[in-house]
Short mmCIF file of C-alpha atoms and ligand atoms in Angstrom, two decimals:
data_model
loop_
_atom_site.label_atom_id
_atom_site.label_comp_id
_atom_site.label_asym_id
_atom_site.label_seq_id
_atom_site.Cartn_x
_atom_site.Cartn_y
_atom_site.Cartn_z
CA MET A 1 -71.67 -37.47 39.92
CA ASP A 2 -72.10 -37.16 36.16
CA LEU A 3 -68.61 -35.63 35.87
CA ILE A 4 -67.10 -38.99 36.72
CA ALA A 5 -69.29 -40.63 34.05
CA LEU A 6 -68.01 -38.06 31.54
CA PHE A 7 -64.43 -38.95 32.42
CA ASP A 8 -65.15 -42.66 32.01
CA ASP A 9 -66.66 -42.10 28.59
CA TYR A 10 -63.71 -39.98 27.56
CA GLU A 11 -61.27 -42.61 28.72
CA SER A 12 -62.83 -45.56 26.92
CA ALA A 13 -63.34 -43.59 23.69
CA ALA A 14 -59.73 -42.34 23.74
CA ILE A 15 -58.25 -45.78 24.47
CA ALA A 16 -60.34 -47.35 21.68
CA ALA A 17 -59.17 -44.69 19.20
CA ILE A 18 -55.55 -45.23 20.22
CA GLU A 19 -55.80 -48.99 19.68
CA GLN A 20 -57.33 -48.45 16.26
CA ALA A 21 -54.74 -45.99 15.01
CA ASP A 22 -52.52 -47.89 12.59
CA SER A 23 -49.98 -45.30 11.49
CA ALA A 24 -47.89 -42.47 12.86
CA ALA A 25 -50.20 -40.01 11.14
CA ALA A 26 -53.32 -41.61 12.59
CA ILE A 27 -51.96 -41.63 16.13
CA GLU A 28 -51.10 -37.97 15.77
CA GLU A 29 -54.72 -37.23 14.80
CA VAL A 30 -55.93 -39.10 17.86
CA ARG A 31 -53.55 -37.14 20.04
CA ILE A 32 -54.81 -33.82 18.73
CA LEU A 33 -58.44 -34.87 19.14
CA TYR A 34 -58.16 -36.22 22.70
CA LEU A 35 -55.15 -34.53 24.27
CA GLY A 36 -54.62 -31.43 22.09
CA LYS A 37 -53.73 -28.42 24.21
CA LYS A 38 -55.89 -25.98 22.21
CA LYS A 39 -59.11 -27.77 21.30
CA GLY A 40 -58.73 -31.35 22.53
CA ARG A 41 -61.54 -33.03 24.44
CA LEU A 42 -59.43 -33.09 27.55
CA LYS A 43 -59.55 -29.33 27.53
CA ASP A 44 -63.39 -29.45 27.71
CA LEU A 45 -63.21 -31.88 30.62
CA GLN A 46 -60.82 -29.64 32.42
CA SER A 47 -63.14 -26.67 32.15
CA SER A 48 -66.01 -28.80 33.46
CA LEU A 49 -64.01 -29.34 36.65
CA SER A 50 -65.13 -25.91 37.78
CA LYS A 51 -68.71 -27.21 37.99
CA ALA A 52 -67.83 -29.58 40.84
CA THR A 53 -68.92 -28.58 44.31
CA PRO A 54 -66.18 -27.98 46.88
CA GLU A 55 -66.93 -31.39 48.45
CA GLU A 56 -66.79 -33.19 45.13
CA ARG A 57 -63.62 -31.50 44.04
CA PRO A 58 -60.92 -33.82 45.55
CA VAL A 59 -62.53 -36.98 44.11
CA VAL A 60 -63.25 -35.45 40.72
CA GLY A 61 -59.79 -33.88 40.48
CA LYS A 62 -58.13 -37.18 41.31
CA ARG A 63 -60.14 -39.04 38.69
CA PHE A 64 -59.38 -36.38 36.08
CA ASN A 65 -55.64 -36.74 36.60
CA GLU A 66 -55.89 -40.51 36.49
CA VAL A 67 -57.71 -40.48 33.18
CA LYS A 68 -55.39 -37.90 31.70
CA ASN A 69 -52.27 -39.86 32.66
CA ARG A 70 -53.63 -43.18 31.53
CA VAL A 71 -54.62 -41.86 28.10
CA SER A 72 -51.32 -40.08 27.48
CA GLN A 73 -49.34 -43.08 28.63
CA ARG A 74 -51.25 -45.45 26.35
CA LEU A 75 -50.82 -43.01 23.47
CA ASP A 76 -47.07 -42.81 23.98
CA GLU A 77 -46.79 -46.59 24.04
CA ARG A 78 -48.76 -46.93 20.81
CA LYS A 79 -46.60 -44.26 19.17
CA VAL A 80 -43.45 -46.23 19.94
CA GLN A 81 -45.08 -49.40 18.66
CA LEU A 82 -46.03 -47.75 15.37
CA ALA A 83 -42.59 -46.23 14.90
CA ALA A 84 -40.85 -49.62 15.22
CA PRO A 85 -39.63 -51.09 11.94
CA VAL A 86 -42.05 -53.34 10.15
CA ALA A 87 -39.81 -56.37 10.67
CA ALA A 88 -39.85 -55.87 14.43
CA ARG A 89 -43.64 -55.78 14.46
CA GLY A 90 -43.57 -59.17 12.84
CA ALA A 91 -47.05 -60.22 11.94
CA ASP A 92 -47.64 -58.14 8.79
CA PHE A 93 -44.18 -58.67 7.27
CA ASP A 94 -43.76 -61.60 4.92
CA VAL A 95 -40.11 -62.59 4.66
CA THR A 96 -40.82 -64.97 1.78
CA LEU A 97 -41.83 -62.15 -0.63
CA PRO A 98 -39.28 -61.45 -3.38
CA GLY A 99 -37.15 -58.34 -2.76
CA THR A 100 -36.86 -55.26 -4.96
CA LYS A 101 -33.67 -54.84 -6.94
CA ILE A 102 -31.46 -52.07 -5.60
CA GLU A 103 -29.90 -49.95 -8.36
CA MET A 104 -26.26 -49.47 -7.48
CA GLY A 105 -24.73 -46.13 -8.34
CA ARG A 106 -21.16 -45.69 -9.54
CA PRO A 107 -18.61 -42.90 -9.75
CA HIS A 108 -19.01 -40.29 -12.49
CA PRO A 109 -16.91 -41.12 -15.61
CA ILE A 110 -14.58 -38.21 -14.87
CA THR A 111 -14.15 -39.45 -11.31
CA GLN A 112 -13.46 -42.93 -12.66
CA THR A 113 -10.78 -41.47 -14.93
CA ILE A 114 -9.26 -39.52 -12.03
CA ILE A 115 -9.13 -42.65 -9.88
CA GLU A 116 -7.42 -44.56 -12.69
CA PHE A 117 -4.92 -41.75 -13.38
CA LYS A 118 -3.97 -41.57 -9.71
CA ASP A 119 -3.45 -45.28 -9.70
CA LEU A 120 -1.27 -45.27 -12.84
CA MET A 121 0.84 -42.34 -11.71
CA GLY A 122 1.15 -43.92 -8.28
CA ARG A 123 2.78 -46.93 -9.90
CA PHE A 124 5.37 -44.58 -11.44
CA GLY A 125 6.17 -43.24 -7.99
CA PHE A 126 4.09 -40.04 -8.04
CA SER A 127 2.10 -39.24 -4.93
CA VAL A 128 -1.16 -37.34 -5.04
CA VAL A 129 -1.51 -33.81 -3.65
CA ASP A 130 -4.46 -31.41 -3.60
CA GLY A 131 -4.83 -27.67 -3.80
CA PRO A 132 -7.68 -25.19 -3.28
CA GLU A 133 -10.00 -24.16 -6.13
CA ILE A 134 -10.15 -20.60 -4.81
CA GLU A 135 -6.70 -19.17 -5.34
CA ASP A 136 -4.67 -16.00 -4.93
CA GLU A 137 -2.69 -14.36 -7.70
CA TRP A 138 0.62 -15.46 -6.24
CA HIS A 139 -0.10 -19.16 -6.71
CA ASN A 140 -2.09 -18.84 -9.93
CA PHE A 141 0.24 -16.36 -11.66
CA ASP A 142 3.17 -14.62 -9.93
CA ALA A 143 5.06 -17.61 -8.62
CA LEU A 144 4.49 -19.32 -11.96
CA ASN A 145 6.44 -16.55 -13.64
CA ILE A 146 3.33 -15.11 -15.30
CA PRO A 147 3.90 -11.33 -15.33
CA LEU A 148 1.18 -8.76 -14.64
CA GLU A 149 0.82 -7.81 -18.31
CA HIS A 150 0.42 -11.42 -19.50
CA PRO A 151 -2.88 -11.95 -21.36
CA ALA A 152 -3.69 -15.01 -19.21
CA ARG A 153 -4.23 -12.56 -16.31
CA ASP A 154 -6.91 -10.57 -18.13
CA PRO A 155 -9.86 -10.23 -15.75
CA LEU A 156 -12.11 -11.23 -18.65
CA ASP A 157 -10.26 -14.53 -18.99
CA ASN A 158 -10.60 -15.46 -15.36
CA PHE A 159 -13.27 -15.86 -12.71
CA TYR A 160 -12.23 -13.24 -10.18
CA LEU A 161 -14.23 -13.24 -6.99
CA ALA A 162 -16.00 -10.17 -5.64
CA ALA A 163 -13.87 -7.89 -3.49
CA ALA A 164 -15.84 -8.68 -0.35
CA SER A 165 -14.58 -12.26 -0.26
CA ALA A 166 -11.08 -11.11 -1.14
CA ASN A 167 -11.03 -8.77 1.84
CA SER A 168 -12.08 -11.50 4.19
CA ASP A 169 -8.69 -13.11 3.70
CA ALA A 170 -5.96 -11.98 6.03
CA LYS A 171 -3.34 -11.84 3.28
CA GLY A 172 -5.56 -9.65 1.10
CA GLY A 173 -5.26 -9.41 -2.65
CA PRO A 174 -7.79 -10.49 -5.23
CA ARG A 175 -8.99 -14.07 -5.33
CA LEU A 176 -10.00 -16.10 -8.32
CA LEU A 177 -11.13 -19.59 -9.23
CA ARG A 178 -7.90 -21.25 -10.28
CA SER A 179 -7.47 -21.34 -14.05
CA GLN A 180 -4.94 -24.19 -13.96
CA THR A 181 -3.73 -26.89 -11.60
CA SER A 182 -0.16 -25.55 -11.97
CA THR A 183 -0.96 -23.66 -8.75
CA VAL A 184 -0.38 -26.91 -6.88
CA GLN A 185 3.23 -27.06 -8.14
CA ILE A 186 3.88 -23.91 -6.13
CA ARG A 187 1.90 -24.99 -3.09
CA THR A 188 3.76 -28.30 -2.99
CA MET A 189 7.26 -26.85 -3.40
CA GLU A 190 6.55 -24.16 -0.81
CA HIS A 191 6.40 -26.76 1.90
CA THR A 192 8.46 -29.66 0.52
CA GLN A 193 12.17 -29.98 -0.10
CA PRO A 194 13.32 -31.77 -3.26
CA PRO A 195 13.15 -34.45 -4.49
CA VAL A 196 9.49 -33.94 -5.39
CA ARG A 197 7.36 -36.29 -7.45
CA VAL A 198 3.66 -35.43 -7.34
CA VAL A 199 0.48 -35.26 -9.36
CA SER A 200 -2.57 -33.16 -8.60
CA LEU A 201 -5.94 -33.75 -10.21
CA GLY A 202 -8.87 -31.40 -9.99
CA ARG A 203 -11.13 -28.72 -11.38
CA VAL A 204 -10.08 -25.53 -13.12
CA TYR A 205 -12.25 -22.64 -14.29
CA ARG A 206 -12.17 -20.36 -17.32
CA PRO A 207 -14.88 -18.15 -18.77
CA ASP A 208 -14.73 -19.86 -22.17
CA THR A 209 -17.71 -20.00 -24.49
CA ILE A 210 -19.24 -23.40 -23.91
CA ASP A 211 -19.37 -25.76 -26.90
CA LYS A 212 -18.66 -29.39 -27.79
CA THR A 213 -15.06 -29.19 -26.61
CA HIS A 214 -15.06 -26.27 -24.15
CA SER A 215 -16.55 -25.87 -20.74
CA CYS A 216 -16.12 -23.08 -18.17
CA MET A 217 -15.10 -25.78 -15.69
CA PHE A 218 -13.00 -28.82 -16.53
CA HIS A 219 -10.37 -31.08 -14.98
CA GLN A 220 -6.61 -31.23 -15.27
CA MET A 221 -3.88 -33.52 -14.08
CA GLU A 222 -0.76 -31.64 -13.10
CA GLY A 223 2.54 -33.48 -12.76
CA LEU A 224 5.77 -32.25 -11.17
CA MET A 225 9.10 -33.93 -10.68
CA VAL A 226 12.05 -32.01 -9.22
CA GLY A 227 15.41 -33.34 -8.15
CA GLU A 228 19.08 -33.50 -9.05
CA SER A 229 19.42 -33.82 -12.84
CA VAL A 230 15.80 -34.45 -13.78
CA THR A 231 15.69 -34.37 -17.59
CA MET A 232 13.33 -33.82 -20.48
CA ALA A 233 13.97 -37.42 -21.59
CA GLN A 234 12.46 -38.51 -18.27
CA LEU A 235 9.47 -36.25 -18.90
CA LYS A 236 8.85 -37.88 -22.25
CA THR A 237 9.30 -41.37 -20.82
CA VAL A 238 6.83 -40.74 -18.00
CA LEU A 239 4.22 -39.32 -20.38
CA LEU A 240 4.68 -42.19 -22.86
CA MET A 241 4.44 -44.81 -20.13
CA PHE A 242 1.35 -43.09 -18.77
CA ALA A 243 -0.34 -42.94 -22.19
CA GLN A 244 0.43 -46.57 -22.93
CA ALA A 245 -0.76 -47.71 -19.53
CA TYR A 246 -4.08 -45.90 -20.01
CA LEU A 247 -4.77 -46.63 -23.67
CA GLY A 248 -2.54 -49.48 -24.81
CA ASP A 249 0.90 -50.14 -26.22
CA ASP A 250 0.12 -48.83 -29.69
CA VAL A 251 -0.22 -45.26 -28.39
CA ASP A 252 2.56 -42.85 -29.27
CA ILE A 253 3.31 -39.32 -28.09
CA ARG A 254 5.09 -36.36 -29.61
CA PHE A 255 6.30 -32.95 -28.41
CA ARG A 256 5.81 -29.70 -30.33
CA PRO A 257 7.76 -26.59 -29.32
CA SER A 258 5.60 -24.12 -27.44
CA PHE A 259 5.71 -21.47 -24.75
CA PHE A 260 4.55 -21.39 -21.14
CA PRO A 261 5.89 -18.82 -18.69
CA PHE A 262 6.57 -21.49 -16.05
CA THR A 263 8.60 -23.88 -18.23
CA GLU A 264 11.70 -23.47 -20.36
CA PRO A 265 11.78 -25.13 -22.82
CA SER A 266 8.03 -25.70 -23.20
CA VAL A 267 6.14 -28.17 -25.36
CA GLU A 268 2.64 -29.12 -26.40
CA VAL A 269 1.98 -32.81 -25.88
CA ASP A 270 0.15 -34.79 -28.57
CA MET A 271 -0.90 -38.40 -28.36
CA LYS A 272 -1.58 -40.70 -31.29
CA TRP A 273 -4.59 -42.96 -30.99
CA GLY A 274 -5.37 -44.91 -34.10
CA ASP A 275 -4.84 -42.47 -36.94
CA ASP A 276 -5.36 -39.22 -35.03
CA TRP A 277 -2.89 -36.99 -33.23
CA LEU A 278 -4.69 -35.34 -30.35
CA GLU A 279 -3.38 -32.47 -28.25
CA VAL A 280 -3.65 -33.50 -24.59
CA GLY A 281 -1.78 -30.78 -22.72
CA GLY A 282 1.40 -28.84 -22.10
CA ALA A 283 4.71 -29.66 -20.48
CA GLY A 284 8.30 -28.57 -20.11
CA MET A 285 11.28 -28.11 -17.83
CA VAL A 286 10.45 -26.01 -14.77
CA ASP A 287 11.63 -22.43 -15.32
CA PRO A 288 14.44 -21.36 -12.95
CA ASN A 289 12.32 -18.36 -11.92
CA VAL A 290 9.67 -20.74 -10.61
CA LEU A 291 12.26 -22.68 -8.64
CA ARG A 292 13.55 -19.40 -7.18
CA ALA A 293 10.02 -18.29 -6.26
CA VAL A 294 9.79 -21.28 -3.90
CA ASN A 295 13.36 -20.90 -2.62
CA TYR A 296 14.79 -23.83 -4.55
CA ASP A 297 18.27 -23.43 -6.00
CA PRO A 298 18.18 -23.80 -9.82
CA GLU A 299 21.91 -24.63 -9.69
CA GLN A 300 21.15 -27.63 -7.49
CA VAL A 301 17.91 -29.04 -8.90
CA THR A 302 16.00 -29.26 -12.16
CA GLY A 303 12.50 -30.41 -12.81
CA PHE A 304 9.81 -31.17 -15.33
CA ALA A 305 6.12 -30.37 -15.20
CA PHE A 306 3.08 -31.24 -17.24
CA GLY A 307 -0.60 -30.42 -17.33
CA LEU A 308 -3.09 -32.68 -19.09
CA GLY A 309 -6.82 -32.23 -19.76
CA ILE A 310 -8.64 -35.11 -18.11
CA GLU A 311 -11.88 -34.79 -20.14
CA ARG A 312 -9.91 -35.27 -23.38
CA PHE A 313 -8.69 -38.70 -22.32
CA CYS A 314 -12.06 -39.86 -21.08
CA MET A 315 -13.79 -38.60 -24.24
CA LYS A 316 -11.29 -40.28 -26.50
CA ARG A 317 -11.43 -43.59 -24.71
CA HIS A 318 -15.22 -43.76 -24.60
CA GLU A 319 -15.85 -42.00 -27.92
CA ILE A 320 -17.83 -39.21 -26.27
CA ASP A 321 -18.40 -36.43 -28.80
CA ASP A 322 -19.54 -33.58 -26.59
CA ILE A 323 -17.94 -32.41 -23.33
CA ARG A 324 -21.29 -31.06 -22.09
CA ARG A 325 -22.56 -34.63 -21.60
CA PHE A 326 -20.33 -34.89 -18.53
CA TYR A 327 -22.07 -32.11 -16.69
CA GLU A 328 -25.72 -32.54 -17.65
CA ASN A 329 -26.33 -35.28 -15.08
CA ASP A 330 -28.40 -37.35 -17.49
CA ILE A 331 -28.66 -40.79 -15.94
CA ARG A 332 -29.03 -42.44 -19.38
CA PHE A 333 -25.56 -41.17 -20.23
CA LEU A 334 -23.94 -41.68 -16.84
CA SER A 335 -25.18 -45.23 -16.39
CA GLN A 336 -23.22 -46.36 -19.47
CA PHE A 337 -19.88 -46.17 -17.66
N1 DAH B 401 -1.17 -24.91 -16.98
C1 DAH B 401 -1.18 -25.09 -18.43
C2 DAH B 401 -2.58 -24.80 -18.93
O1 DAH B 401 -3.50 -24.88 -18.19
C3 DAH B 401 -0.80 -26.49 -18.80
C4 DAH B 401 0.63 -26.77 -18.50
C5 DAH B 401 1.59 -26.49 -19.41
C6 DAH B 401 1.00 -27.30 -17.28
C7 DAH B 401 2.93 -26.72 -19.19
C8 DAH B 401 2.33 -27.55 -17.01
C9 DAH B 401 3.29 -27.26 -17.99
O2 DAH B 401 2.74 -28.07 -15.86
O3 DAH B 401 4.58 -27.53 -17.72
O4 DAH B 401 -2.74 -24.50 -20.08
#
């Protein structure tokens, strides 16, 4: 019965090849060659079964199945062996070899600044809240007392989203990437009763021309404190304490009169580092219209709010001269922090 001899040959050749395979890729090649469903050698053997006489058939068929099972079983075992970690295989792993140094990553400088700001403001009793980056006009403008005709609402000064995504929202109305973190003032007051003392740190988006000091995406820290008889003196104290905690006791701050729809009075905030006065953001006493928009009673509570540019602080502290460095993902820059 030369069929049986054929099976024997197949079996010993296949087992030898399996033993020799020394990688997952090699064992896969062996599998295709010997057990492959389309062109494997087993396929040829199977077709030769038809040559057996009816008397031979039971013996030959039995032997065929035996060989087939033995080869696939041995192949599966070897596969598992090869997939095991090197250490588990033992012999070829030398534990006395020196290791390779693992380069540890670290948070992005802006993230580091955000973490530090949260920590500082936390010590002054402000808790951290978050808001969405995709906003509706109510939270980005209306509730903040920014009327329809205000230039800040110009579609060319904002990233409005295509109507399709606006329609997908149950409430309807156009959506935009928030242009300021002041949105979170509203979101917080909508579901919290005074007293409120929060900060919110995150990204904002404006279609500004990108240069050394402007980016179409940057980060702000928003602060809000509302309660009975919250005053502008408290606002100035909090901002001064914050600036000194971040940069040192020799830092000073000053207010310049300004205008924001959501504060009355409003100020620009400057900080003095060394010999320079640097504008770091805006602030003021929360406008009564904003308090009314969230169903607070302006006769009962007052509040202050501020919004600071986070990049400014980080750039000043680390003497970074170009805001674009933050977003280029150049490891030579990032690994310096
Ligand atoms: N949202 C303002 C901006 O992006 C900054 C700002 C000004 C925030 C005054 C405030 C504030 O909370 O009271 O330009």
